[in-house]
Short mmCIF file of C-alpha atoms in Angstrom, two decimals:
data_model
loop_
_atom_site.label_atom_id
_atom_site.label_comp_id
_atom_site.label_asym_id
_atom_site.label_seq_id
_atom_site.Cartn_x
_atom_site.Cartn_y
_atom_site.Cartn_z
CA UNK L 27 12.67 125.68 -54.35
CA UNK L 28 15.91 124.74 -52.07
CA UNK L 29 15.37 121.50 -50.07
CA UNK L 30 14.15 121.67 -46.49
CA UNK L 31 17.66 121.16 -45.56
CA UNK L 32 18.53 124.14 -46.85
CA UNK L 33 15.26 126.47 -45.58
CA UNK L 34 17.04 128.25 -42.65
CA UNK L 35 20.34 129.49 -44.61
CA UNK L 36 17.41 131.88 -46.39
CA UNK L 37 17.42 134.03 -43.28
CA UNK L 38 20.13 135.55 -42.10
CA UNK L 39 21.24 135.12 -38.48
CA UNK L 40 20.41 138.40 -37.22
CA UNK L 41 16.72 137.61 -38.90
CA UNK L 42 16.56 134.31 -37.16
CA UNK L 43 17.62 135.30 -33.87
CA UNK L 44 14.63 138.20 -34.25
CA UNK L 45 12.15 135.27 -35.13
CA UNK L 46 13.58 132.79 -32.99
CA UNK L 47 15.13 134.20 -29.43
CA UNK L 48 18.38 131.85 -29.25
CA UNK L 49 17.52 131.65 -25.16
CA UNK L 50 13.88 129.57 -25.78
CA UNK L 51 15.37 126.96 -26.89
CA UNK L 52 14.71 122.92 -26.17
CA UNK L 53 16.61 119.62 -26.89
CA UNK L 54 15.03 116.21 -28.15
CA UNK L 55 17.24 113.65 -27.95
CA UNK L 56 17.43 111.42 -30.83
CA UNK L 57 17.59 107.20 -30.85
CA UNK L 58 21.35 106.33 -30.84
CA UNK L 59 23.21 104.53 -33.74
CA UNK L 60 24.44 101.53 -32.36
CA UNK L 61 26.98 99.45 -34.03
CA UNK L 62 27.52 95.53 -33.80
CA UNK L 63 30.03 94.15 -31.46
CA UNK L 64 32.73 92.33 -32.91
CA UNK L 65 35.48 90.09 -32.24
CA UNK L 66 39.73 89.67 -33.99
CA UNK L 67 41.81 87.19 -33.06
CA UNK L 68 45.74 87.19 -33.74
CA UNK L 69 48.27 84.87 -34.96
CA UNK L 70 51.51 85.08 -33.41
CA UNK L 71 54.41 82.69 -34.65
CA UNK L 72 56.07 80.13 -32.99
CA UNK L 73 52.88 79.90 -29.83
CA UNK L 74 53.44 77.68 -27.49
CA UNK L 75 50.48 75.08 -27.72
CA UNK L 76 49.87 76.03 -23.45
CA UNK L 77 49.48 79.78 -24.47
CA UNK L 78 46.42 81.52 -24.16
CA UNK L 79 45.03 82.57 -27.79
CA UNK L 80 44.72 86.06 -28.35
CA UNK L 81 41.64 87.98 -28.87
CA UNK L 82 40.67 91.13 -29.53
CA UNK L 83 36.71 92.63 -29.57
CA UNK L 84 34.65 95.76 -29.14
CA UNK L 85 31.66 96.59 -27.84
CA UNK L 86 28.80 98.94 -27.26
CA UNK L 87 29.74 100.77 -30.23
CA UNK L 88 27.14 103.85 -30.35
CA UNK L 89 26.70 107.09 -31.16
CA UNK L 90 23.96 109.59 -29.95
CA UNK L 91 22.85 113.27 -31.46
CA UNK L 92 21.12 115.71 -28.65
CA UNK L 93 19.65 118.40 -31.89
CA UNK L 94 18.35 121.86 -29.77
CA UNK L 95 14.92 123.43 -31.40
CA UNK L 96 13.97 126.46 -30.90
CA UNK L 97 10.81 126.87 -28.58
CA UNK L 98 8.68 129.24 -30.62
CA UNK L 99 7.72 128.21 -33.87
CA UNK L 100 8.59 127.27 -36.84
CA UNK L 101 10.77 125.48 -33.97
CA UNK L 102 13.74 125.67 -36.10
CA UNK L 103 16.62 123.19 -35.56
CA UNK L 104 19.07 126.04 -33.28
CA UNK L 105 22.14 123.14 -32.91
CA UNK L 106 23.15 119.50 -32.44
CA UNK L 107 25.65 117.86 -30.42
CA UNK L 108 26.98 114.73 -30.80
CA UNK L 109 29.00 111.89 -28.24
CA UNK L 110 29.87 108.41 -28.81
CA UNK L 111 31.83 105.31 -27.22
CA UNK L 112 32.89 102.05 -27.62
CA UNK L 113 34.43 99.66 -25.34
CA UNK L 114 37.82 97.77 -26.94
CA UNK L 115 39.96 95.20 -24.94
CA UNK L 116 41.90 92.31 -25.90
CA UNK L 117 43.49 89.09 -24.20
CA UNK L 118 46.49 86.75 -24.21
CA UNK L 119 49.10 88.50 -26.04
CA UNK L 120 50.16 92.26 -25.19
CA UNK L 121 48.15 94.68 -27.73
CA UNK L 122 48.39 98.27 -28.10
CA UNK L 123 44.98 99.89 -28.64
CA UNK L 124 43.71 103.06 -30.25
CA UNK L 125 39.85 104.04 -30.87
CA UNK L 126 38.41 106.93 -32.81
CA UNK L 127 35.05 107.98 -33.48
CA UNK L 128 33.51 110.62 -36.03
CA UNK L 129 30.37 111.54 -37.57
CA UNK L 130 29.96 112.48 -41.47
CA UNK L 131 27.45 115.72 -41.28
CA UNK L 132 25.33 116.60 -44.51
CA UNK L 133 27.78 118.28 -46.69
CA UNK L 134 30.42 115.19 -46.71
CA UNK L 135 32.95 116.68 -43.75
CA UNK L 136 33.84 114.56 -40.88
CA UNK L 137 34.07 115.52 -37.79
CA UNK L 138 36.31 113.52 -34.49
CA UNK L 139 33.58 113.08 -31.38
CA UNK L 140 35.77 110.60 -29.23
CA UNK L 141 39.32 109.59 -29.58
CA UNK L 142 42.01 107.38 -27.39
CA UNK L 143 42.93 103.91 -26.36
CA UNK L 144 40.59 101.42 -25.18
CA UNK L 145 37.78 103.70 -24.06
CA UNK L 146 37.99 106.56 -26.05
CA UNK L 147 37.85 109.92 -24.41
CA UNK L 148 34.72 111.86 -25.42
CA UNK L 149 35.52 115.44 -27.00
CA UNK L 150 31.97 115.51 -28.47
CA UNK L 151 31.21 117.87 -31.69
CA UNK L 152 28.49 121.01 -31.44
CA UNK L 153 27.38 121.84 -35.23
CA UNK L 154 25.58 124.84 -34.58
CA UNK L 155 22.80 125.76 -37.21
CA UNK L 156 23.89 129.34 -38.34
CA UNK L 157 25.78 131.01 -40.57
CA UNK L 158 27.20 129.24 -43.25
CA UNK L 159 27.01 125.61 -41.26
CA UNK L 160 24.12 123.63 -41.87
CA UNK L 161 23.27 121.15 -39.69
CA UNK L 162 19.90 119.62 -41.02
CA UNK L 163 20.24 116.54 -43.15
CA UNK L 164 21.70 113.28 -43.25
CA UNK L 165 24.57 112.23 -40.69
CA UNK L 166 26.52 109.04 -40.69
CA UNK L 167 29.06 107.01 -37.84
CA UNK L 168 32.64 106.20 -38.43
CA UNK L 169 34.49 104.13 -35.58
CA UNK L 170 38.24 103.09 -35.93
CA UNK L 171 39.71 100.75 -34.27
CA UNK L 172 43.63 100.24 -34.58
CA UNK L 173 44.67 96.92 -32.94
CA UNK L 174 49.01 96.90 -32.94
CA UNK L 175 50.22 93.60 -31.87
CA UNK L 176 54.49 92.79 -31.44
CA UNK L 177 56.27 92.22 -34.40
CA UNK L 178 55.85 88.81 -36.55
CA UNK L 179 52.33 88.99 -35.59
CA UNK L 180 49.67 88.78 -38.18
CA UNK L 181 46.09 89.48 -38.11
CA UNK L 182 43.48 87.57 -40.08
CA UNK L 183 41.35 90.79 -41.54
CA UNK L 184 38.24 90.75 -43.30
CA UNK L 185 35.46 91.90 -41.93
CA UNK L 186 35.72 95.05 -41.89
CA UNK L 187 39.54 95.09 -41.16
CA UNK L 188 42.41 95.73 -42.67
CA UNK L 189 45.63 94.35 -41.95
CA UNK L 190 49.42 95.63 -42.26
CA UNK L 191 52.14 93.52 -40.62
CA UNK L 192 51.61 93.68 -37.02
CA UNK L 193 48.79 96.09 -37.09
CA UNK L 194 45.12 95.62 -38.07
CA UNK L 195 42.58 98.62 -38.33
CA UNK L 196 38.80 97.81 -38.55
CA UNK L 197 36.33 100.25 -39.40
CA UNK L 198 32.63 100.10 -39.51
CA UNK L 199 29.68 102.33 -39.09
CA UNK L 200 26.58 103.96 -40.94
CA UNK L 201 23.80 105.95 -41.22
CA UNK L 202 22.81 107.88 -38.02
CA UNK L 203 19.57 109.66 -39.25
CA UNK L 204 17.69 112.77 -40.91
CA UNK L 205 17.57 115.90 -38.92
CA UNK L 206 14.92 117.61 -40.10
CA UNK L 207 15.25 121.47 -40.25
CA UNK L 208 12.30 122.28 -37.89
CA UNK L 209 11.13 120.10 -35.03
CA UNK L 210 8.49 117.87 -35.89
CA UNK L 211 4.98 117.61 -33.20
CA UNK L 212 4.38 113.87 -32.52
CA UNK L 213 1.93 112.42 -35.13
CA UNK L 214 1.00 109.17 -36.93
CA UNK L 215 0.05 109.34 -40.57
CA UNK L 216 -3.75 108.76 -41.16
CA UNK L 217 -4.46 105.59 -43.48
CA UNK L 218 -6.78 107.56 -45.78
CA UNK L 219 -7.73 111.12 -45.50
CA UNK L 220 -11.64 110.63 -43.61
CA UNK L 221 -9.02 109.03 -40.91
CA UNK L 222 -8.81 112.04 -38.31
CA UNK L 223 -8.99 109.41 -34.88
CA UNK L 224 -6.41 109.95 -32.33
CA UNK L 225 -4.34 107.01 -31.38
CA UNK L 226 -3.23 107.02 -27.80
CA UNK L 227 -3.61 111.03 -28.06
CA UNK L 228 -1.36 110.98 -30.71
CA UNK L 229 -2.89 113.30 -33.96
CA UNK L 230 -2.41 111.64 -37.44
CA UNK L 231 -1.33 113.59 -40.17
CA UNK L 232 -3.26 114.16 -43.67
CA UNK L 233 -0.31 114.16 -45.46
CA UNK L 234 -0.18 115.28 -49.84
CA UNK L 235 0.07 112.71 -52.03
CA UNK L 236 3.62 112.87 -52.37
CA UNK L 237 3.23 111.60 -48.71
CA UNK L 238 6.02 114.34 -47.11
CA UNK L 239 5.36 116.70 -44.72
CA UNK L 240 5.20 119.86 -45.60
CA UNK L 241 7.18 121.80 -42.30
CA UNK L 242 7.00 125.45 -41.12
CA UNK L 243 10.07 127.44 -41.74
CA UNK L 244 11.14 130.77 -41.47
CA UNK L 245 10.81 131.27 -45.05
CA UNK L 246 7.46 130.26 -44.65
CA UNK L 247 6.94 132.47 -41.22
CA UNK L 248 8.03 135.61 -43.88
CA UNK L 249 6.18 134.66 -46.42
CA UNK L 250 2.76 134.55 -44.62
CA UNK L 251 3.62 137.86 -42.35
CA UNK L 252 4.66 139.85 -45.89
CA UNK L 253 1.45 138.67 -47.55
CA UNK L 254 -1.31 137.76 -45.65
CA UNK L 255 -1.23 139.57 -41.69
CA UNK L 256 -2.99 142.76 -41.33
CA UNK L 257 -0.25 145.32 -41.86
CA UNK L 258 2.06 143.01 -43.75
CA UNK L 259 4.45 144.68 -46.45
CA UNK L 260 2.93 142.93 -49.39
CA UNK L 261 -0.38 142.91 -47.76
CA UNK L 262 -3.64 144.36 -49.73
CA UNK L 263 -7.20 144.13 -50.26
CA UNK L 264 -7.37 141.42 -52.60
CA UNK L 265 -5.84 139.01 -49.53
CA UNK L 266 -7.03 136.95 -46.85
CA UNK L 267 -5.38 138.52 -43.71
CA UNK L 268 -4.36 136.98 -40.24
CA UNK L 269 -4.82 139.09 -37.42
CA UNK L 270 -1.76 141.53 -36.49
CA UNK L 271 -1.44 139.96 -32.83
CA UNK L 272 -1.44 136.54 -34.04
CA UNK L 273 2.18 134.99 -33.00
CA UNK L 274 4.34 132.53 -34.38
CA UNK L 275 2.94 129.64 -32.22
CA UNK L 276 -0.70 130.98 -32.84
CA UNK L 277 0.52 130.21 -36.42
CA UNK L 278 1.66 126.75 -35.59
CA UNK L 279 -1.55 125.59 -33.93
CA UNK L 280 -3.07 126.83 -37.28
CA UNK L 281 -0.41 124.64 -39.36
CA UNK L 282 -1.15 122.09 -37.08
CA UNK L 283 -5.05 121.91 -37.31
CA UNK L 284 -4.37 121.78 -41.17
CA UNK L 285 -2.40 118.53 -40.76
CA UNK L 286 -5.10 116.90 -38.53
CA UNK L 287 -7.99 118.01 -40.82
CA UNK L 288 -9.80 115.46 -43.17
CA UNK L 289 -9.90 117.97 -46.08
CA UNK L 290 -8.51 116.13 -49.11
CA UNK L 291 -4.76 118.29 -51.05
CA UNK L 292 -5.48 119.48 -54.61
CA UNK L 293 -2.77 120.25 -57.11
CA UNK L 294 -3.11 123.65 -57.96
CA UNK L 295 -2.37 125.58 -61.08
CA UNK L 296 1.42 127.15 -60.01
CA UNK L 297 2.30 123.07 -59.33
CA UNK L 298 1.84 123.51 -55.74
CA UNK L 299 -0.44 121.73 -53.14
CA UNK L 300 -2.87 122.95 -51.07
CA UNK L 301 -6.24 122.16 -49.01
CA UNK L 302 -8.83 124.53 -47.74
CA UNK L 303 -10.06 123.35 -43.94
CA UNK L 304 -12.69 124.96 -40.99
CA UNK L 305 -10.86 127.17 -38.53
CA UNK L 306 -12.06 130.40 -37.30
CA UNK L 307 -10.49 133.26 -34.90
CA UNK L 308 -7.46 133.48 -36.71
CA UNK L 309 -8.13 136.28 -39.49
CA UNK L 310 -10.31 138.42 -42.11
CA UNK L 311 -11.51 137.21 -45.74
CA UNK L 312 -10.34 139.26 -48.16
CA UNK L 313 -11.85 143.05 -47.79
CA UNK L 314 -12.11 143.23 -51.38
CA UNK L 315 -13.99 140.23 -52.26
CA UNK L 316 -15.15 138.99 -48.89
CA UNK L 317 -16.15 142.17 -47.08
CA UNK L 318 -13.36 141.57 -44.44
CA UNK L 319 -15.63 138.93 -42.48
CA UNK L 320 -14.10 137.06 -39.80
CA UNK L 321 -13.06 134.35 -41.91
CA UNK L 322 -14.09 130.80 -41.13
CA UNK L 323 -11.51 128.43 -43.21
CA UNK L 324 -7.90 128.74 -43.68
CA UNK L 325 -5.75 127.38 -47.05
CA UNK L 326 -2.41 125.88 -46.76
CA UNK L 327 -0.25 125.56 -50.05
CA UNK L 328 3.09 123.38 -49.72
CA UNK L 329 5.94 122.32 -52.26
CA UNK L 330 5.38 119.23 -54.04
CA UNK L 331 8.55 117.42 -52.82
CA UNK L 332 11.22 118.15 -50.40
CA UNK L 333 14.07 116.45 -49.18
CA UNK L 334 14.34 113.09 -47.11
CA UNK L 335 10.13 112.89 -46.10
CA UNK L 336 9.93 116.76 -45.43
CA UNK L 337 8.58 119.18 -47.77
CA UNK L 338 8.10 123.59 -47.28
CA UNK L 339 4.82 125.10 -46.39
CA UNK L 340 4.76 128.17 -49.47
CA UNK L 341 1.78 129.91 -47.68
CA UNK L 342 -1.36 129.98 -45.70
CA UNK L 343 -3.79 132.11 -45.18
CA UNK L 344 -7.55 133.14 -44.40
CA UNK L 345 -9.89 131.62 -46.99
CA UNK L 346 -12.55 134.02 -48.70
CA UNK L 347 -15.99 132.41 -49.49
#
């Protein structure tokens, strides 16, 4: 199956926007990237031993991500905008400064955020998750900074810097972060699966062994509607069936009591995991072989591995027996 950071692109944008209304949407601001400060000085020919020495630095190098999730579930990642800054200055001699700033999104293209002298002047860069962009994934920082001194002058370089006569351009950055495809509840991961205990009311996760989490997409959404909700297109008598009002967040507190429970994942025989835990409202055992009783347990079944810590939830439905 395609990684996580590829779920969404398996529904169209029209289907999304039908899941997902664009207008419940909600940002979570991510923790910034920040960068080291760092310091240049020049050598300019015949100094005068009284003259100042000339220095160059840069600080509060950062970049920040604001991603946009979609209220209703699977809380899909909707868009994700990006600023950054970085204070440059230098003393003694006259320098001419330039600054630019860019982020790296998952496919490998860069894209400018903040550009200018000094202080750069923030343009910022909206990747929105539709279409043919996809903005879940791995990002990564890129700052620039071109120092251009009067001729004769040289720079030292190293660190990170390059020098070219009179000019000297350092560069630095890294790794921003994963943005997951769907928006993550707040958890901890339990030590060991009898571990259910909330820590300062903060549920911990019963994760598979493979130790990802295994997310809620819309691929998933479909899947379980198709199959296993009363009324469903693939839906028949040999299936456990959710109830036809049941809504997408109804769905998610489901998902979400399946995470908490202390039931233990089994490998099953299509290579998938799954667990079997108590919940009970949510839908009918199978009419063929369990009568169509209110069902009291519900089964999850997730992908083995995903990408970057986050795996796909294949199915889940009302247990019979």
């Amino acid at each position: 199956m395609a990684l996580l950071a590829a779920i969404l692109m398996t529904a169209s944008p029209s289907q999304a926007a039908a899941q997902i209304p664009a207008q419940a949407a909600a940002a979570q601001q991510l923790t910034t990237f920040a960068a080291q400060d760092g310091e240049v000085g020049l050598v300019t020919p015949k100094r005068s031993a009284a003259a100042a020495p000339t220095t160059c630095n840069w600080t509060g190098a950062s970049v920040k991500g604001s991603p946009t999730y979609a209220v209703e579930a699977p809380r899909a990642l909707t868009a994700l905008a990006w600023t950054g800054t970085v204070n440059a200055s230098c003393t003694g001699e006259p320098v001419s400064i330039s600054t630019r700033i860019e982020v790296t999104d998952p496919q490998g293209i860069p894209h400018p955020i903040a550009s200018g002298a000094s202080v750069p002047v923030n343009s910022g860069y909206v990747c929105s998750h539709q279409g043919s962009s996809n903005c879940a994934g791995s990002w990564t920082a890129k700052f620039t900074l071109t120092f251009s001194a009067k001729p004769g002058s040289k720079w030292p370089g190293g660190g990170g810097c390059t020098p070219s006569g009179a000019i000297q351009t350092c560069t630095f950055g890294g790794p921003v972060g994963n943005i997951p495809a769907a928006k993550v509840p707040e958890h901890t991961v339990c030590k060991n699966s009898a571990n259910v205990a909330l820590l300062a009311d903060v549920p911990c996760y019963n994760l598979p062994p493979s130790g990802d989490t295994p997310l809620m997409s819309l691929r998933s959404i479909k899947s379980i509607r198709d199959f296993h909700f009363e009324g469903g297109a693939q839906a028949d008598a040999t299936k456990g069936l959710f109830y036809s009002h049941l809504t997408n967040n109804d769905l998610q507190k489901v998902w979400e009591a399946g995470m908490t429970s202390s039931g233990s994942w089994k490998l099953n025989s299509t290579g998938y995991y799954e667990k079997t835990f108590t919940y009970t409202g949510a839908g009918i055992q199978s009419p063929r072989y369990g009568g169509g009783a209110p069902a009291t347990k519900v089964t999850i079944v997730a992908e083995q591995y995903g990408a970057a810590g986050y795996s796909e939830v294949v199915t889940m439905y009302p247990a019979t027996g």
